[in-house]
Amino acid sequence: MKSVRIVKYALLALTLLLAISATGIFLVYRFYPRENMLVLLNAKAEEALKCKVRIEGLDYSLRGIVLRGVTVYDPEGHCGEVLVSAERLSLRFSLFRLALYRRFDLNHVSAEKLFLNICFKDGVSNLERVARGLKSDETSSITTTIESIALENARISLKNPPRKLKPLEGEYGIDASLEFLEKNRLRFYDCSIVLPAGRGIVKPAVTLALDGGFEITGETGLTQCSLLWVYTWGKNLSLPFLDVTGRVTGLKITEAAVEGSLKGVSTLAGGKPLEVNGGCRVDIAGETVSLLNIEARFLSTSLVVNDFLFNFSGDVLRFKIGGIDARLAELPLALKQAPAGLYGTVRGELAFSQGRYSGVIETDAGYDPRRRIVRDLKFRAVIANSVIEPTPATLLLYDQPAELVVSSTDGNFRKINLNVNMREFVYPAQGQEDAVPRGTDETPPIRLPLEIQGHIGADSVQVDKVALTKCSLDYLFTAGKLVAENISAQMFGGEIKGKGGLDLSMDKPYVHFNVGFSGVKTQNVGRLTENFRDRVFGTASGSVDLAFSVQPGVQVLDSVMGKIEFSIDRGKLVNTGIQNGLGVWLEELKYKLTDLEFNKVYGNLTLSGKSYQINSFMFNSQDVRIKMDGSFTRELEGDMKIDLEFTTTFIQDLPNPATLALLSKYKRDRWYVIPFQVKGSIIEPKNYVRIF
């Protein structure tokens, strides 16, 4: 491992530098004055390290020596001139042993403001390059040992590391005490490491063993240690854990694995804390992470992760989770993918192995407590090998009872079947909001990692003033899109059939449907408004193709776009605003216009929000016709051109010959064509103007 080699090379360089210092100390006490010693130390260090070395000052006593302003320069200088430096380097040793036994036993080495600049080029660090060039063939006549080292305000800079070490790049702040033990072991204590870029603080108390392999054992404290940079080792990882504070015990790090137990608190993406207590093992060779016996608590939600195995790419290989006691309203605070508006509880256990799910899940839940869209959803699902056999459930939909059957039989647990049946459904129910929905605050798009399909049926449905019976449709919800097929219902004495869709994957949900209708009694439709009650008759058929989006603060009907095309057989108009408006200008014909019958009525309209554009609108019979062109709004405000056409037969019983003479100028062949202009309310006769 590159990190192990870095430690070895650093220790090797430090030992050699101290050995040179020992030689210098011995010589200075015997032969040299202080002034000449700096020159000798610099020369010896540069000869051994093959680097430029600078020592600014030297102090010594019988107990040791102090070096000031020590700098070792990088011979290549790819990432700065300095390889290592220290503001003050204190060496405490036994002068007696040095002089008598030629043993340089360092009782203690302390470094103030040490700086180590580690830089990689072509996968090899500058520290390693320098270590390779050390004169290992030369031996000193003085034996050097070190007992302990103290670092105060040290900094280690790691630049341009190879890909596997890239997340570790940055500058570390270190305060630590190191003790050299027997069998080539090194103990770290009173240690505090400040991670780069505000990633937190690590306080390890560990022992490093280098004989027979690399091993670190001990424990460490964690203070607001960021986890976001850790995810860069994986592929497309997007986990909700921001940082962790706690303590790792039983820590063991080798070249093959990392393991330990953590008790602490992790801050989630929503800012709420997650309490955890359990074990973890990272298999470096196998590139997997295993979580064991982890007790987790988030607000009022708790669970136990008995086993959870995933690889470095974030793929889940297996898990076993028990003791699930989840509050659904808390999920969006922990997982941004969770839809808002859910409430209630989920309890049970769930396992995943070899691509198959198993477990038992019990729910008592609802959706949107303010509008009470769904509540008292109660069911118990038994999952075996990713199969849920048809399981009945009950719920209230807008406070009205419904029966639900849940199943998943594909064996992949990627498709859920939900069949809903109701005897009666009324919207808005008593105490509910107005039936015409208005967009609310924007909500995140809904994208579920599975498909939901099924059948919805209701014996009767009442939506505001519209009554439907024998309602039925098949649906599929996937990738945030709801597709409805085989829509059928009976309404207004006729039948409707069609299909539609709802796209919830966008920021503004988009609705589209295409419905055909036949046998519809227009008098039943006319009863929806007083303006047309008992004034329009006939049997209608046709199609409706509409689309709209749900936007915050916008009435849904104001965003409707589409087309309506219809025909009416045996149509009849009785005393409508149009007839009254025409009658104002044709007083002699008023009694005839009041009650008109038509063999066929045809209409083709384009909808654009509140506006209706007339592409074609014709009332046809043998002796009278009405043609309309222009536009009008939902409030029946219009700008229209109306042609009233009739034959001589239609007016043959007019008593006043002067009227016939007046109408003669509108005659074209056997038809009289009288044009009118309407601006304003189309039900107000005063707004009708005959075009002369």
XYZ file of C-alpha atoms in Angstrom, residues 231-644:
414
model
C -18.535 8.724 -1.427
C -16.107 9.791 -4.168
C -14.485 6.371 -3.838
C -17.710 4.823 -5.159
C -19.613 5.239 -8.382
C -22.650 7.523 -8.420
C -23.123 7.226 -4.653
C -25.794 9.531 -3.291
C -26.355 8.631 0.352
C -28.172 10.812 2.910
C -25.374 10.853 5.524
C -23.530 14.190 5.762
C -21.164 13.709 8.707
C -20.611 11.591 11.789
C -19.618 12.306 15.388
C -18.807 9.489 17.786
C -16.220 6.909 18.750
C -14.822 3.905 16.909
C -13.651 1.053 19.142
C -12.082 -2.262 18.281
C -10.437 -0.599 15.290
C -8.217 -2.828 13.174
C -6.666 -1.758 9.888
C -4.568 -4.064 7.708
C -3.649 -4.168 4.062
C -6.639 -6.466 3.520
C -9.406 -4.990 5.680
C -10.668 -2.287 8.026
C -13.046 -3.122 10.870
C -14.425 -1.651 14.060
C -17.517 -0.622 16.002
C -19.065 2.841 15.957
C -21.296 4.512 18.497
C -22.272 7.984 17.427
C -24.570 10.351 15.602
C -24.709 11.037 11.866
C -26.233 14.221 10.459
C -28.582 13.455 7.569
C -29.182 15.525 4.449
C -32.245 17.134 6.034
C -30.213 18.277 9.034
C -31.713 15.747 11.469
C -29.567 13.360 13.575
C -29.378 9.591 13.112
C -28.135 7.656 16.148
C -26.100 4.527 15.325
C -24.433 1.812 17.379
C -22.892 -1.174 15.627
C -20.032 -2.728 13.706
C -18.520 -2.325 10.261
C -15.956 -4.248 8.198
C -14.419 -3.071 4.937
C -12.912 -5.818 2.783
C -10.349 -3.922 0.710
C -9.399 -6.849 -1.496
C -13.019 -7.845 -2.070
C -14.109 -4.183 -2.354
C -17.115 -4.681 -0.062
C -18.495 -3.036 3.071
C -20.341 -5.037 5.719
C -22.495 -3.498 8.467
C -23.274 -5.743 11.438
C -25.773 -5.481 14.303
C -26.323 -1.766 13.949
C -28.995 -0.175 16.105
C -30.253 2.982 14.416
C -32.699 5.636 15.603
C -33.973 8.680 13.718
C -36.400 10.872 15.659
C -39.187 8.361 16.491
C -38.097 5.825 13.855
C -35.898 2.885 14.831
C -34.552 -0.321 13.295
C -31.781 -2.892 13.657
C -29.476 -3.672 10.744
C -28.475 -7.249 11.494
C -26.469 -7.548 8.285
C -25.908 -5.222 5.341
C -23.380 -5.932 2.581
C -22.633 -3.652 -0.368
C -19.679 -3.117 -2.696
C -17.562 -0.062 -3.384
C -19.788 0.807 -6.363
C -22.807 1.132 -4.069
C -24.539 -2.071 -5.216
C -26.448 -3.791 -2.401
C -25.531 -7.489 -2.215
C -27.614 -8.521 0.793
C -29.227 -7.172 3.930
C -31.319 -8.248 6.883
C -33.164 -5.523 8.769
C -35.355 -6.231 11.786
C -37.221 -4.319 14.442
C -38.512 -1.823 11.883
C -40.694 0.793 13.562
C -40.874 3.673 11.082
C -42.901 6.878 11.135
C -43.636 7.676 7.496
C -43.908 11.419 8.117
C -40.226 11.404 9.141
C -38.918 9.722 5.971
C -38.655 12.907 3.822
C -36.465 14.408 6.554
C -34.006 11.540 6.064
C -34.452 10.539 2.406
C -35.033 13.174 -0.244
C -36.479 10.464 -2.529
C -39.334 9.776 -0.102
C -42.604 11.450 -1.165
C -43.939 14.106 1.171
C -47.422 13.798 2.643
C -47.182 10.214 3.897
C -47.982 9.565 7.543
C -48.619 6.619 9.837
C -46.417 3.660 10.747
C -44.641 0.765 9.074
C -43.455 -2.152 11.207
C -41.840 -5.486 10.503
C -38.669 -6.987 9.068
C -37.156 -7.208 5.603
C -34.282 -9.185 4.088
C -32.567 -9.278 0.690
C -30.304 -12.050 -0.564
C -29.377 -13.398 -3.995
C -31.605 -10.801 -5.602
C -34.707 -11.856 -3.618
C -36.702 -10.132 -0.870
C -38.433 -11.743 2.099
C -40.064 -10.499 5.270
C -43.261 -9.254 6.886
C -44.462 -5.649 6.642
C -47.448 -4.158 8.498
C -48.779 -0.681 7.763
C -51.270 1.703 9.288
C -50.796 4.732 7.082
C -52.266 7.560 5.056
C -51.454 10.318 2.597
C -52.045 14.079 2.891
C -53.652 14.452 6.336
C -54.941 17.947 5.549
C -57.087 16.861 2.606
C -57.487 13.287 3.909
C -56.801 11.806 0.487
C -55.856 8.415 1.972
C -56.147 7.362 5.591
C -56.519 4.226 7.684
C -54.637 2.133 5.119
C -54.153 -1.118 6.988
C -52.622 -4.298 5.637
C -50.112 -7.024 6.474
C -47.926 -8.250 3.618
C -45.911 -11.466 3.747
C -43.005 -11.429 1.283
C -41.372 -14.714 0.236
C -38.736 -14.868 -2.522
C -39.863 -11.464 -3.823
C -43.454 -12.662 -4.137
C -46.469 -11.154 -2.385
C -49.563 -13.248 -2.831
C -52.823 -11.276 -3.261
C -53.360 -9.600 0.110
C -56.557 -7.696 0.979
C -56.402 -4.314 2.657
C -58.813 -1.581 3.656
C -58.539 2.179 3.456
C -60.523 5.386 3.330
C -60.225 7.447 0.156
C -61.391 10.987 0.888
C -63.079 9.518 3.973
C -64.942 6.936 1.869
C -64.350 3.191 2.246
C -62.417 1.328 -0.421
C -61.130 -2.205 -0.826
C -57.540 -2.786 -1.886
C -55.774 -5.945 -3.040
C -51.951 -5.868 -3.042
C -49.773 -8.423 -4.820
C -46.434 -8.891 -6.574
C -45.942 -12.152 -8.425
C -43.222 -11.400 -10.990
C -40.525 -12.742 -8.664
C -38.356 -9.665 -9.140
C -40.237 -7.380 -6.763
C -40.127 -4.705 -9.441
C -43.845 -4.724 -10.163
C -46.605 -4.188 -7.608
C -50.253 -4.849 -8.387
C -52.789 -2.618 -6.612
C -56.468 -3.180 -7.380
C -58.974 -0.727 -5.896
C -62.749 -1.136 -5.768
C -65.387 1.196 -4.327
C -69.146 1.060 -4.162
C -69.526 4.811 -4.164
C -67.182 7.754 -4.452
C -68.113 11.430 -4.048
C -65.721 14.304 -4.708
C -65.514 16.711 -3.088
C -66.776 14.807 -0.091
C -68.460 16.647 2.738
C -65.948 19.006 4.319
C -63.509 18.711 1.414
C -62.134 21.523 -0.717
C -63.683 22.704 -3.971
C -63.749 20.143 -6.769
C -61.806 22.358 -9.160
C -58.218 21.894 -7.983
C -55.716 24.690 -7.774
C -51.997 24.063 -7.941
C -50.247 24.219 -4.582
C -46.601 24.685 -3.740
C -44.257 22.822 -6.031
C -43.341 19.334 -4.850
C -40.404 17.215 -5.989
C -41.115 14.949 -8.975
C -42.185 11.423 -8.021
C -39.964 8.619 -9.318
C -40.363 5.194 -7.740
C -37.828 2.398 -8.360
C -40.611 -0.028 -9.340
C -43.791 -0.319 -11.401
C -47.285 -0.157 -9.936
C -50.180 -1.452 -11.988
C -53.712 -2.601 -11.454
C -57.419 -1.972 -11.908
C -59.699 0.673 -10.387
C -63.453 0.226 -10.343
C -66.399 2.040 -8.765
C -70.124 1.380 -8.989
C -70.879 5.102 -8.873
C -68.831 8.301 -8.860
C -70.088 11.809 -8.173
C -67.648 14.606 -9.079
C -69.278 17.894 -8.181
C -72.467 17.884 -10.339
C -71.348 15.097 -12.682
C -72.578 11.567 -11.939
C -70.915 8.471 -13.392
C -71.750 4.787 -13.014
C -69.968 1.530 -13.806
C -66.576 3.247 -13.754
C -63.525 1.202 -14.649
C -59.914 1.673 -15.764
C -56.578 -0.145 -15.917
C -53.453 1.776 -14.938
C -49.663 1.560 -14.926
C -47.355 3.816 -12.895
C -43.675 3.700 -13.876
C -40.787 6.180 -14.036
C -43.026 8.856 -12.538
C -45.693 8.459 -15.231
C -49.243 7.192 -14.684
C -50.881 5.699 -17.779
C -54.599 4.832 -17.734
C -56.030 2.454 -20.333
C -59.485 1.031 -20.965
C -61.240 3.922 -19.247
C -64.994 3.365 -19.344
C -68.042 4.772 -17.571
C -71.668 5.623 -18.113
C -72.654 9.265 -17.774
C -75.369 11.661 -18.984
C -77.322 8.675 -20.305
C -74.453 7.599 -22.569
C -71.065 5.933 -22.402
C -67.466 7.152 -22.437
C -64.334 5.188 -23.351
C -60.742 6.283 -23.639
C -57.271 6.535 -22.180
C -55.114 9.090 -20.397
C -51.939 9.790 -18.526
C -50.401 11.787 -15.688
C -46.689 12.668 -15.726
C -45.403 13.219 -12.191
C -41.728 13.052 -13.172
C -41.702 16.770 -14.038
C -41.668 19.749 -11.688
C -45.155 20.674 -12.961
C -47.321 17.533 -13.242
C -48.761 17.125 -16.733
C -52.137 15.492 -17.494
C -53.372 14.267 -20.885
C -56.412 12.197 -21.828
C -58.374 11.236 -24.914
C -61.956 10.110 -24.398
C -64.685 9.199 -26.830
C -68.377 9.412 -25.917
C -71.609 8.152 -27.436
C -75.321 8.177 -26.614
C -74.930 11.214 -24.335
C -78.196 13.073 -23.714
C -77.399 16.758 -24.122
C -80.338 17.738 -21.928
C -78.539 15.959 -19.066
C -75.378 17.940 -19.793
C -77.393 21.161 -19.981
C -78.687 20.676 -16.460
C -75.179 21.416 -15.140
C -75.833 25.148 -15.658
C -78.940 27.281 -15.405
C -78.190 28.960 -18.736
C -78.828 25.715 -20.630
C -81.124 23.792 -18.288
C -84.021 22.292 -20.315
C -82.969 24.302 -23.372
C -80.673 21.913 -25.265
C -81.790 18.444 -26.362
C -80.424 15.618 -28.493
C -78.115 12.585 -28.469
C -74.413 13.408 -28.712
C -71.304 11.477 -29.697
C -67.718 12.586 -30.266
C -64.302 12.853 -28.652
C -62.370 15.014 -26.219
C -58.565 15.384 -26.360
C -57.298 17.574 -23.519
C -54.044 18.294 -21.685
C -53.103 20.558 -18.796
C -50.384 21.086 -16.210
C -50.716 21.629 -12.471
C -48.899 24.819 -11.503
C -48.695 26.602 -8.140
C -51.446 29.192 -7.762
C -53.038 28.453 -11.151
C -56.543 27.035 -11.659
C -56.274 23.758 -13.546
C -59.010 24.796 -16.001
C -56.979 27.891 -16.875
C -54.180 25.726 -18.281
C -56.313 23.283 -20.291
C -55.335 22.875 -23.939
C -56.999 20.568 -26.431
C -59.824 19.836 -28.819
C -63.483 18.834 -28.605
C -65.358 17.386 -31.569
C -68.976 16.246 -31.398
C -72.199 15.675 -33.307
C -75.775 15.703 -32.010
C -78.625 13.765 -33.605
C -82.210 15.007 -33.373
C -81.046 18.196 -31.727
C -83.329 20.828 -30.346
C -82.777 24.370 -29.018
C -85.432 25.956 -26.814
C -85.270 29.640 -25.894
C -81.483 29.902 -25.591
C -79.563 33.160 -25.469
C -78.593 32.723 -29.112
C -82.226 32.374 -30.194
C -83.274 35.375 -28.123
C -80.492 37.466 -29.612
C -81.507 36.582 -33.166
C -85.152 37.217 -32.334
C -84.458 40.813 -31.329
C -83.666 41.617 -34.959
C -86.212 39.268 -36.494
C -89.311 40.032 -34.470
C -91.591 38.374 -37.019
C -89.539 35.151 -36.715
C -89.135 35.207 -32.965
C -91.835 32.652 -32.293
C -90.232 30.304 -34.843
C -86.704 30.794 -33.483
C -87.728 30.086 -29.905
C -88.095 26.355 -30.554
C -85.787 24.946 -33.244
C -85.226 21.319 -34.172
C -82.204 20.094 -36.121
C -81.425 16.787 -37.770
C -77.731 17.144 -36.984
C -75.524 19.470 -34.936
C -71.759 19.397 -35.491
C -69.067 21.163 -33.470
C -65.279 21.352 -33.542
C -63.678 23.505 -30.830
C -60.096 24.207 -29.758
C -59.522 24.911 -26.063
C -56.782 27.212 -24.826
C -57.130 27.998 -21.138
C -60.277 30.055 -20.632
C -60.811 30.527 -24.375
C -62.745 28.316 -26.824
C -61.956 28.781 -30.517
C -64.745 27.673 -32.866
C -63.305 25.811 -35.827
C -66.736 24.714 -36.979
C -70.185 24.866 -35.362
C -73.275 24.087 -37.434
C -76.944 23.354 -36.704
C -78.542 21.627 -39.708
C -82.127 20.808 -40.647
C -84.108 20.672 -43.858
C -85.300 24.286 -43.732
C -83.135 26.121 -41.173
C -79.388 26.245 -40.374
C -77.169 28.127 -37.948
C -73.433 28.520 -38.534
C -71.092 29.968 -35.923
C -67.504 31.198 -36.088
C -65.192 33.021 -33.636
C -64.378 32.442 -29.974
C -65.868 32.632 -26.493
C -64.721 32.138 -22.926
C -65.768 29.830 -20.132
C -67.844 32.732 -18.776
C -69.675 32.834 -22.176
C -68.060 36.119 -23.186
C -67.487 36.004 -26.935
C -66.543 37.621 -30.212
C -68.518 35.609 -32.751
C -70.060 35.708 -36.188
C -73.369 33.855 -36.560
C -75.164 33.120 -39.826
C -78.872 32.307 -39.642
